[in-house]
């Protein structure tokens, strides 16, 4: 893995600013491909340090109601895996610095073809992947080919990961570690930050990679609380809910963009450690 | 891949839960420690004499095993050709084969110290079988069921409630069995400390396909002993219907290495394979990954999972157990499909000739028997698993026949 990649550079820059990175999650193509692309284009300026983009899937088993609905909206509006890759390609024409991570489930990639997908993802400027249903036990499927090709393989740690499990998880992790703060699905309850802090400290004993914390983080206060002990904070469902609200109220695309970017700016203000 | 047949078709899965390229453990990290824990516990107890004794005790005195094998003489006379035997798993307590598995899993859950049981259900048969053993062993039971299925399976919903289960209507996705399984997995992720997930078919992450197969293999083991006693030889054909495929793998597995036995699995062709509205994952799907395993799935050209269709709610699943995918790939088992209409005809044929109202699921297997029996010799033998009784289906059948009741 080359050290001059976008993700590493971005984490170095943010460390020097004495703050945590804000990782924002959106589902590609939500609420429709056009609006989604406008929202995406304005995310870095609004304060997103790393973009996490969900690849829509009909059966998102690890996601709560908000992101499930986002998946269905996107698919209903004609989003596909190919279009998600094309979205990243267009984003890269105006932004060559902000890291883009694709998150999703294995089946659409399995159908597309693993190596073809990895090659295309690198070509369009994707920096890393989070594939929820590929645990270390299935590393030969996609983790090994990704690492060989130079694409970050970002894995989740959870409250159920004990020390021996952490060793297994972290062995082939790269880019950063995504700690899931609760045993549960996205966008539901929030974690007790003391417990999360203990878990993060434990993870840090096993790795030098930056640690991001996500699941259940919705407000600038929660971002600020979490930023004190991690390198990055992930917010997803709260942003996706903004899109849902705007879409339900039939707001024009510009207004939905503004709503989302406003929330991103508020959350970004929480990343400073003081 | 070479084409040499394996030394045994009964040795799978490997240590990672793979049957050839199928199976595996494709689950979120939060669940991995749980899945590994279930595997460890299952391997510890499956050959434990005390566990076996307890399972056999309840199978005999509570479920009513062994289930009889019955020579369907009038049906045989009507069709002509082969002798047809029914393995009568519809006579089990709760009216289907599902309880063979829920009993095994709850005995395991108790040994693991779990305090709460969850399950998914489509038609409600697995939900009823789970609620039943939860009542028997005094454990709280939460059943996830698609809203669409709740409407069309009202009697089973009420049965589960009588048995003390909580039914959670699933509205996510398309509100059917696959979504019920998604929501059960979401529940499990959020309740990792105390909950055991009783999966209803021979699918899901390892060790479920193996464990469910083992608990259902009692069907095939009994069948083998019964047919040897009655006929002093093995059958020429054994057959069963397939949704996820638990009754079929239970019947098939003990016979896989008996070369002389032709084995046929019958999928649901719904309105016909060419209509796109069916549940035949092998005949009309491609390999993919869903619900923890790699197997054949109904999916579109973007890898999105499609809805299955069958008149039989119990076959209405867009996937199939991974061991069936493997047996299909290596050619040991033939997989065919039967339409809604053919199954309805067989349903009525069975009622009329044998005085048995079969479930719509085994009516699919029976429809295939009706196709092949006439061309076979009179001294040849077919055994079909009659895996469920049809009381639950009378409303569906009446509607399909245009009768108001």
Short mmCIF file of N, CA and C in Angstrom, two decimals, chain A residues 11-137:
data_model
loop_
_atom_site.label_atom_id
_atom_site.label_comp_id
_atom_site.label_asym_id
_atom_site.label_seq_id
_atom_site.Cartn_x
_atom_site.Cartn_y
_atom_site.Cartn_z
N UNK A 11 -5.87 11.93 6.84
CA UNK A 11 -5.75 11.73 8.29
C UNK A 11 -4.56 12.49 8.87
N UNK A 12 -3.48 12.57 8.11
CA UNK A 12 -2.30 13.33 8.59
C UNK A 12 -2.63 14.81 8.74
N UNK A 13 -3.34 15.34 7.75
CA UNK A 13 -3.70 16.75 7.76
C UNK A 13 -4.59 17.05 8.97
N UNK A 14 -5.55 16.18 9.21
CA UNK A 14 -6.51 16.44 10.28
C UNK A 14 -5.85 16.31 11.66
N UNK A 15 -4.94 15.37 11.76
CA UNK A 15 -4.20 15.23 13.01
C UNK A 15 -3.47 16.53 13.33
N UNK A 16 -2.90 17.16 12.30
CA UNK A 16 -2.16 18.41 12.51
C UNK A 16 -3.09 19.55 12.90
N UNK A 17 -4.37 19.41 12.63
CA UNK A 17 -5.34 20.46 12.99
C UNK A 17 -5.96 20.23 14.37
N UNK A 18 -5.47 19.23 15.06
CA UNK A 18 -5.98 18.85 16.38
C UNK A 18 -7.49 18.69 16.43
N UNK A 19 -7.98 17.90 15.50
CA UNK A 19 -9.41 17.59 15.50
C UNK A 19 -9.61 16.20 14.95
N UNK A 20 -10.86 15.74 14.97
CA UNK A 20 -11.19 14.45 14.40
C UNK A 20 -11.75 14.66 13.00
N UNK A 21 -11.63 13.65 12.17
CA UNK A 21 -12.22 13.74 10.83
C UNK A 21 -13.72 13.47 10.91
N UNK A 22 -14.46 14.18 10.08
CA UNK A 22 -15.89 13.89 9.96
C UNK A 22 -16.09 13.02 8.72
N UNK A 23 -16.57 11.81 8.96
CA UNK A 23 -16.89 10.91 7.85
C UNK A 23 -18.41 10.93 7.68
N UNK A 24 -18.85 11.32 6.51
CA UNK A 24 -20.30 11.39 6.29
C UNK A 24 -20.75 10.25 5.40
N UNK A 25 -21.85 9.62 5.82
CA UNK A 25 -22.40 8.53 5.02
C UNK A 25 -23.64 8.99 4.27
N UNK A 26 -23.68 8.70 2.99
CA UNK A 26 -24.88 8.90 2.18
C UNK A 26 -25.06 7.65 1.33
N UNK A 27 -26.30 7.36 0.97
CA UNK A 27 -26.53 6.25 0.05
C UNK A 27 -26.50 6.81 -1.37
N UNK A 28 -25.69 6.19 -2.22
CA UNK A 28 -25.58 6.67 -3.60
C UNK A 28 -26.96 6.61 -4.27
N UNK A 29 -27.31 7.69 -4.96
CA UNK A 29 -28.58 7.70 -5.69
C UNK A 29 -29.79 8.04 -4.86
N UNK A 30 -29.59 8.45 -3.61
CA UNK A 30 -30.71 8.77 -2.72
C UNK A 30 -30.90 10.29 -2.64
N UNK A 31 -32.07 10.84 -2.84
CA UNK A 31 -33.36 10.17 -3.11
C UNK A 31 -33.52 9.80 -4.59
N UNK A 32 -32.69 10.43 -5.45
CA UNK A 32 -32.64 10.03 -6.86
C UNK A 32 -31.24 10.37 -7.34
N UNK A 33 -30.79 9.78 -8.44
CA UNK A 33 -29.39 9.96 -8.85
C UNK A 33 -28.98 11.43 -9.02
N UNK A 34 -29.83 12.27 -9.59
CA UNK A 34 -29.45 13.68 -9.83
C UNK A 34 -29.24 14.45 -8.54
N UNK A 35 -30.26 14.39 -7.67
CA UNK A 35 -30.17 15.11 -6.40
C UNK A 35 -28.99 14.59 -5.58
N UNK A 36 -28.83 13.28 -5.59
CA UNK A 36 -27.74 12.68 -4.80
C UNK A 36 -26.39 13.22 -5.25
N UNK A 37 -26.23 13.40 -6.55
CA UNK A 37 -24.95 13.88 -7.03
C UNK A 37 -24.70 15.33 -6.65
N UNK A 38 -25.78 16.12 -6.62
CA UNK A 38 -25.63 17.52 -6.15
C UNK A 38 -25.25 17.55 -4.68
N UNK A 39 -25.91 16.71 -3.89
CA UNK A 39 -25.59 16.66 -2.46
C UNK A 39 -24.12 16.28 -2.29
N UNK A 40 -23.71 15.24 -2.99
CA UNK A 40 -22.34 14.74 -2.88
C UNK A 40 -21.31 15.81 -3.24
N UNK A 41 -21.56 16.51 -4.33
CA UNK A 41 -20.59 17.50 -4.82
C UNK A 41 -20.31 18.57 -3.77
N UNK A 42 -21.31 18.92 -2.96
CA UNK A 42 -21.11 19.98 -1.98
C UNK A 42 -20.65 19.52 -0.61
N UNK A 43 -20.47 18.23 -0.44
CA UNK A 43 -20.13 17.71 0.89
C UNK A 43 -18.77 18.19 1.41
N UNK A 44 -17.68 18.15 0.60
CA UNK A 44 -16.39 18.59 1.13
C UNK A 44 -16.45 20.05 1.61
N UNK A 45 -17.06 20.92 0.82
CA UNK A 45 -17.13 22.33 1.20
C UNK A 45 -17.94 22.50 2.48
N UNK A 46 -18.97 21.68 2.65
CA UNK A 46 -19.81 21.77 3.85
C UNK A 46 -19.07 21.29 5.10
N UNK A 47 -18.01 20.49 4.92
CA UNK A 47 -17.23 20.06 6.08
C UNK A 47 -16.98 18.58 6.20
N UNK A 48 -17.34 17.81 5.18
CA UNK A 48 -17.05 16.38 5.22
C UNK A 48 -15.59 16.15 4.89
N UNK A 49 -14.88 15.41 5.75
CA UNK A 49 -13.47 15.14 5.51
C UNK A 49 -13.27 13.86 4.69
N UNK A 50 -14.14 12.90 4.93
CA UNK A 50 -14.11 11.65 4.18
C UNK A 50 -15.54 11.33 3.78
N UNK A 51 -15.71 10.91 2.53
CA UNK A 51 -17.05 10.57 2.03
C UNK A 51 -17.22 9.06 2.07
N UNK A 52 -18.27 8.62 2.75
CA UNK A 52 -18.62 7.21 2.72
C UNK A 52 -19.91 7.11 1.92
N UNK A 53 -19.86 6.32 0.86
CA UNK A 53 -21.00 6.25 -0.04
C UNK A 53 -21.54 4.82 -0.04
N UNK A 54 -22.83 4.71 0.29
CA UNK A 54 -23.44 3.38 0.33
C UNK A 54 -23.82 2.91 -1.06
N UNK A 55 -23.52 1.64 -1.34
CA UNK A 55 -23.93 1.05 -2.62
C UNK A 55 -25.28 0.39 -2.38
N UNK A 56 -26.34 0.89 -3.01
CA UNK A 56 -27.68 0.40 -2.68
C UNK A 56 -27.83 -1.11 -2.86
N UNK A 57 -28.55 -1.72 -1.90
CA UNK A 57 -28.82 -3.16 -1.95
C UNK A 57 -30.24 -3.42 -1.46
N UNK A 58 -30.88 -4.38 -2.07
CA UNK A 58 -32.27 -4.69 -1.73
C UNK A 58 -32.42 -5.23 -0.31
N UNK A 59 -31.37 -5.80 0.26
CA UNK A 59 -31.48 -6.45 1.57
C UNK A 59 -30.37 -6.02 2.52
N UNK A 60 -30.39 -4.74 2.93
CA UNK A 60 -29.30 -4.23 3.78
C UNK A 60 -29.45 -4.66 5.24
N UNK A 61 -28.93 -5.85 5.55
CA UNK A 61 -29.20 -6.51 6.83
C UNK A 61 -28.64 -5.82 8.06
N UNK A 62 -27.58 -5.01 7.88
CA UNK A 62 -26.98 -4.37 9.06
C UNK A 62 -27.52 -2.96 9.28
N UNK A 63 -28.48 -2.57 8.45
CA UNK A 63 -28.95 -1.19 8.54
C UNK A 63 -30.33 -1.07 9.17
N UNK A 64 -30.52 0.08 9.85
CA UNK A 64 -31.79 0.40 10.48
C UNK A 64 -32.75 1.01 9.46
N UNK A 65 -33.94 1.38 9.96
CA UNK A 65 -35.02 1.85 9.07
C UNK A 65 -34.61 3.01 8.16
N UNK A 66 -33.85 4.00 8.66
CA UNK A 66 -33.54 5.18 7.85
C UNK A 66 -32.72 4.79 6.61
N UNK A 67 -31.68 4.00 6.82
CA UNK A 67 -30.82 3.64 5.68
C UNK A 67 -31.46 2.56 4.81
N UNK A 68 -32.28 1.69 5.42
CA UNK A 68 -33.05 0.75 4.59
C UNK A 68 -33.91 1.52 3.58
N UNK A 69 -34.60 2.54 4.10
CA UNK A 69 -35.48 3.33 3.23
C UNK A 69 -34.67 4.04 2.15
N UNK A 70 -33.47 4.52 2.52
CA UNK A 70 -32.60 5.19 1.54
C UNK A 70 -32.23 4.23 0.40
N UNK A 71 -31.93 2.99 0.78
CA UNK A 71 -31.60 1.98 -0.23
C UNK A 71 -32.76 1.78 -1.20
N UNK A 72 -33.95 1.68 -0.65
CA UNK A 72 -35.12 1.45 -1.50
C UNK A 72 -35.43 2.67 -2.37
N UNK A 73 -35.27 3.87 -1.80
CA UNK A 73 -35.48 5.10 -2.62
C UNK A 73 -34.53 5.11 -3.81
N UNK A 74 -33.27 4.82 -3.51
CA UNK A 74 -32.25 4.87 -4.57
C UNK A 74 -32.54 3.82 -5.64
N UNK A 75 -32.81 2.59 -5.21
CA UNK A 75 -33.08 1.53 -6.18
C UNK A 75 -34.34 1.85 -6.98
N UNK A 76 -35.33 2.38 -6.28
CA UNK A 76 -36.59 2.75 -6.94
C UNK A 76 -36.37 3.82 -7.99
N UNK A 77 -35.36 4.68 -7.76
CA UNK A 77 -35.07 5.75 -8.72
C UNK A 77 -34.08 5.29 -9.79
N UNK A 78 -33.79 3.98 -9.82
CA UNK A 78 -32.99 3.43 -10.91
C UNK A 78 -31.50 3.35 -10.64
N UNK A 79 -31.11 3.49 -9.36
CA UNK A 79 -29.67 3.43 -9.05
C UNK A 79 -29.16 2.00 -9.21
N UNK A 80 -27.91 1.89 -9.67
CA UNK A 80 -27.27 0.58 -9.81
C UNK A 80 -25.81 0.71 -9.36
N UNK A 81 -25.14 -0.43 -9.25
CA UNK A 81 -23.73 -0.41 -8.87
C UNK A 81 -22.89 0.33 -9.92
N UNK A 82 -23.19 0.10 -11.19
CA UNK A 82 -22.46 0.80 -12.26
C UNK A 82 -22.61 2.31 -12.14
N UNK A 83 -23.85 2.73 -11.83
CA UNK A 83 -24.08 4.18 -11.68
C UNK A 83 -23.37 4.73 -10.45
N UNK A 84 -23.24 3.93 -9.41
CA UNK A 84 -22.51 4.39 -8.23
C UNK A 84 -21.05 4.66 -8.59
N UNK A 85 -20.46 3.75 -9.35
CA UNK A 85 -19.07 3.95 -9.77
C UNK A 85 -18.94 5.19 -10.67
N UNK A 86 -19.94 5.39 -11.53
CA UNK A 86 -19.92 6.57 -12.41
C UNK A 86 -20.05 7.86 -11.60
N UNK A 87 -20.82 7.80 -10.51
CA UNK A 87 -20.96 8.95 -9.62
C UNK A 87 -19.60 9.36 -9.05
N UNK A 88 -18.85 8.36 -8.60
CA UNK A 88 -17.53 8.65 -8.03
C UNK A 88 -16.62 9.25 -9.11
N UNK A 89 -16.72 8.69 -10.31
CA UNK A 89 -15.89 9.17 -11.41
C UNK A 89 -16.15 10.66 -11.66
N UNK A 90 -17.41 11.08 -11.64
CA UNK A 90 -17.73 12.50 -11.88
C UNK A 90 -17.29 13.36 -10.69
N UNK A 91 -17.47 12.84 -9.48
CA UNK A 91 -17.04 13.57 -8.28
C UNK A 91 -15.53 13.86 -8.36
N UNK A 92 -14.77 12.88 -8.82
CA UNK A 92 -13.31 13.02 -8.88
C UNK A 92 -12.87 14.10 -9.86
N UNK A 93 -13.71 14.47 -10.83
CA UNK A 93 -13.32 15.51 -11.79
C UNK A 93 -13.19 16.87 -11.13
N UNK A 94 -13.94 17.04 -9.99
CA UNK A 94 -13.87 18.34 -9.32
C UNK A 94 -13.15 18.26 -7.97
N UNK A 95 -12.91 17.05 -7.48
CA UNK A 95 -12.28 16.91 -6.17
C UNK A 95 -11.33 15.71 -6.20
N UNK A 96 -10.03 16.00 -6.15
CA UNK A 96 -9.08 14.89 -6.18
C UNK A 96 -8.43 14.66 -4.82
N UNK A 97 -8.97 15.30 -3.77
CA UNK A 97 -8.35 15.19 -2.45
C UNK A 97 -9.19 14.44 -1.43
N UNK A 98 -10.51 14.60 -1.52
CA UNK A 98 -11.36 14.01 -0.49
C UNK A 98 -11.48 12.50 -0.70
N UNK A 99 -11.10 11.73 0.31
CA UNK A 99 -11.20 10.27 0.15
C UNK A 99 -12.65 9.82 0.02
N UNK A 100 -12.87 8.84 -0.84
CA UNK A 100 -14.19 8.25 -1.01
C UNK A 100 -14.12 6.76 -0.69
N UNK A 101 -14.97 6.37 0.26
CA UNK A 101 -15.05 4.96 0.67
C UNK A 101 -16.41 4.44 0.21
N UNK A 102 -16.43 3.30 -0.44
CA UNK A 102 -17.72 2.68 -0.77
C UNK A 102 -18.06 1.64 0.28
N UNK A 103 -19.31 1.70 0.73
CA UNK A 103 -19.77 0.76 1.75
C UNK A 103 -20.97 -0.01 1.19
N UNK A 104 -21.04 -1.29 1.49
CA UNK A 104 -22.21 -2.03 1.02
C UNK A 104 -22.14 -3.50 1.35
N UNK A 105 -22.93 -4.25 0.61
CA UNK A 105 -23.06 -5.69 0.82
C UNK A 105 -22.48 -6.41 -0.40
N UNK A 106 -22.14 -7.67 -0.20
CA UNK A 106 -21.32 -8.37 -1.17
C UNK A 106 -22.05 -8.72 -2.47
N UNK A 107 -23.34 -9.03 -2.40
CA UNK A 107 -23.96 -9.64 -3.58
C UNK A 107 -23.88 -8.83 -4.88
N UNK A 108 -24.16 -7.53 -4.85
CA UNK A 108 -24.06 -6.79 -6.12
C UNK A 108 -22.64 -6.86 -6.73
N UNK A 109 -21.62 -6.86 -5.87
CA UNK A 109 -20.24 -6.95 -6.35
C UNK A 109 -19.96 -8.36 -6.88
N UNK A 110 -20.46 -9.35 -6.14
CA UNK A 110 -20.33 -10.75 -6.54
C UNK A 110 -20.90 -10.94 -7.95
N UNK A 111 -22.02 -10.30 -8.20
CA UNK A 111 -22.66 -10.42 -9.51
C UNK A 111 -21.85 -9.67 -10.58
N UNK A 112 -21.36 -8.48 -10.21
CA UNK A 112 -20.59 -7.64 -11.14
C UNK A 112 -19.27 -8.33 -11.52
N UNK A 113 -18.70 -9.05 -10.54
CA UNK A 113 -17.38 -9.68 -10.75
C UNK A 113 -16.37 -8.98 -9.86
N UNK A 114 -15.76 -9.71 -8.94
CA UNK A 114 -14.92 -9.09 -7.91
C UNK A 114 -13.75 -8.32 -8.52
N UNK A 115 -12.96 -8.98 -9.38
CA UNK A 115 -11.77 -8.31 -9.89
C UNK A 115 -12.15 -7.13 -10.80
N UNK A 116 -13.17 -7.33 -11.61
CA UNK A 116 -13.62 -6.23 -12.49
C UNK A 116 -14.06 -5.04 -11.66
N UNK A 117 -14.72 -5.31 -10.54
CA UNK A 117 -15.18 -4.23 -9.68
C UNK A 117 -14.00 -3.50 -9.05
N UNK A 118 -13.04 -4.26 -8.53
CA UNK A 118 -11.87 -3.64 -7.89
C UNK A 118 -11.13 -2.76 -8.89
N UNK A 119 -10.92 -3.29 -10.09
CA UNK A 119 -10.20 -2.52 -11.12
C UNK A 119 -10.93 -1.22 -11.44
N UNK A 120 -12.25 -1.33 -11.59
CA UNK A 120 -13.05 -0.15 -11.95
C UNK A 120 -13.05 0.86 -10.79
N UNK A 121 -13.17 0.36 -9.58
CA UNK A 121 -13.21 1.24 -8.41
C UNK A 121 -11.92 2.05 -8.32
N UNK A 122 -10.78 1.38 -8.54
CA UNK A 122 -9.50 2.10 -8.50
C UNK A 122 -9.45 3.13 -9.64
N UNK A 123 -9.88 2.71 -10.81
CA UNK A 123 -9.85 3.60 -11.97
C UNK A 123 -10.66 4.88 -11.76
N UNK A 124 -11.84 4.76 -11.11
CA UNK A 124 -12.68 5.96 -10.93
C UNK A 124 -12.29 6.78 -9.71
N UNK A 125 -11.37 6.25 -8.88
CA UNK A 125 -10.89 7.05 -7.76
C UNK A 125 -11.50 6.72 -6.41
N UNK A 126 -11.91 5.48 -6.23
CA UNK A 126 -12.36 5.03 -4.91
C UNK A 126 -11.11 4.73 -4.08
N UNK A 127 -11.16 5.06 -2.77
CA UNK A 127 -10.00 4.85 -1.92
C UNK A 127 -10.08 3.61 -1.05
N UNK A 128 -11.27 3.17 -0.73
CA UNK A 128 -11.38 2.00 0.14
C UNK A 128 -12.78 1.44 0.12
N UNK A 129 -12.91 0.24 0.67
CA UNK A 129 -14.19 -0.45 0.69
C UNK A 129 -14.53 -0.92 2.10
N UNK A 130 -15.82 -0.87 2.41
CA UNK A 130 -16.33 -1.53 3.62
C UNK A 130 -17.43 -2.47 3.13
N UNK A 131 -17.19 -3.77 3.21
CA UNK A 131 -18.21 -4.72 2.78
C UNK A 131 -18.69 -5.46 4.03
N UNK A 132 -19.90 -5.12 4.43
CA UNK A 132 -20.42 -5.52 5.73
C UNK A 132 -20.44 -7.03 5.93
N UNK A 133 -20.82 -7.77 4.90
CA UNK A 133 -21.00 -9.21 5.10
C UNK A 133 -19.81 -10.04 4.61
N UNK A 134 -18.61 -9.43 4.64
CA UNK A 134 -17.40 -10.21 4.37
C UNK A 134 -16.47 -10.16 5.58
N UNK A 135 -16.70 -11.04 6.55
CA UNK A 135 -15.83 -11.09 7.74
C UNK A 135 -14.49 -11.73 7.37
N UNK A 136 -13.50 -11.67 8.28
CA UNK A 136 -12.16 -12.21 7.99
C UNK A 136 -12.19 -13.66 7.52
N UNK A 137 -13.19 -14.42 7.97
CA UNK A 137 -13.30 -15.83 7.57
C UNK A 137 -13.43 -15.97 6.06
#
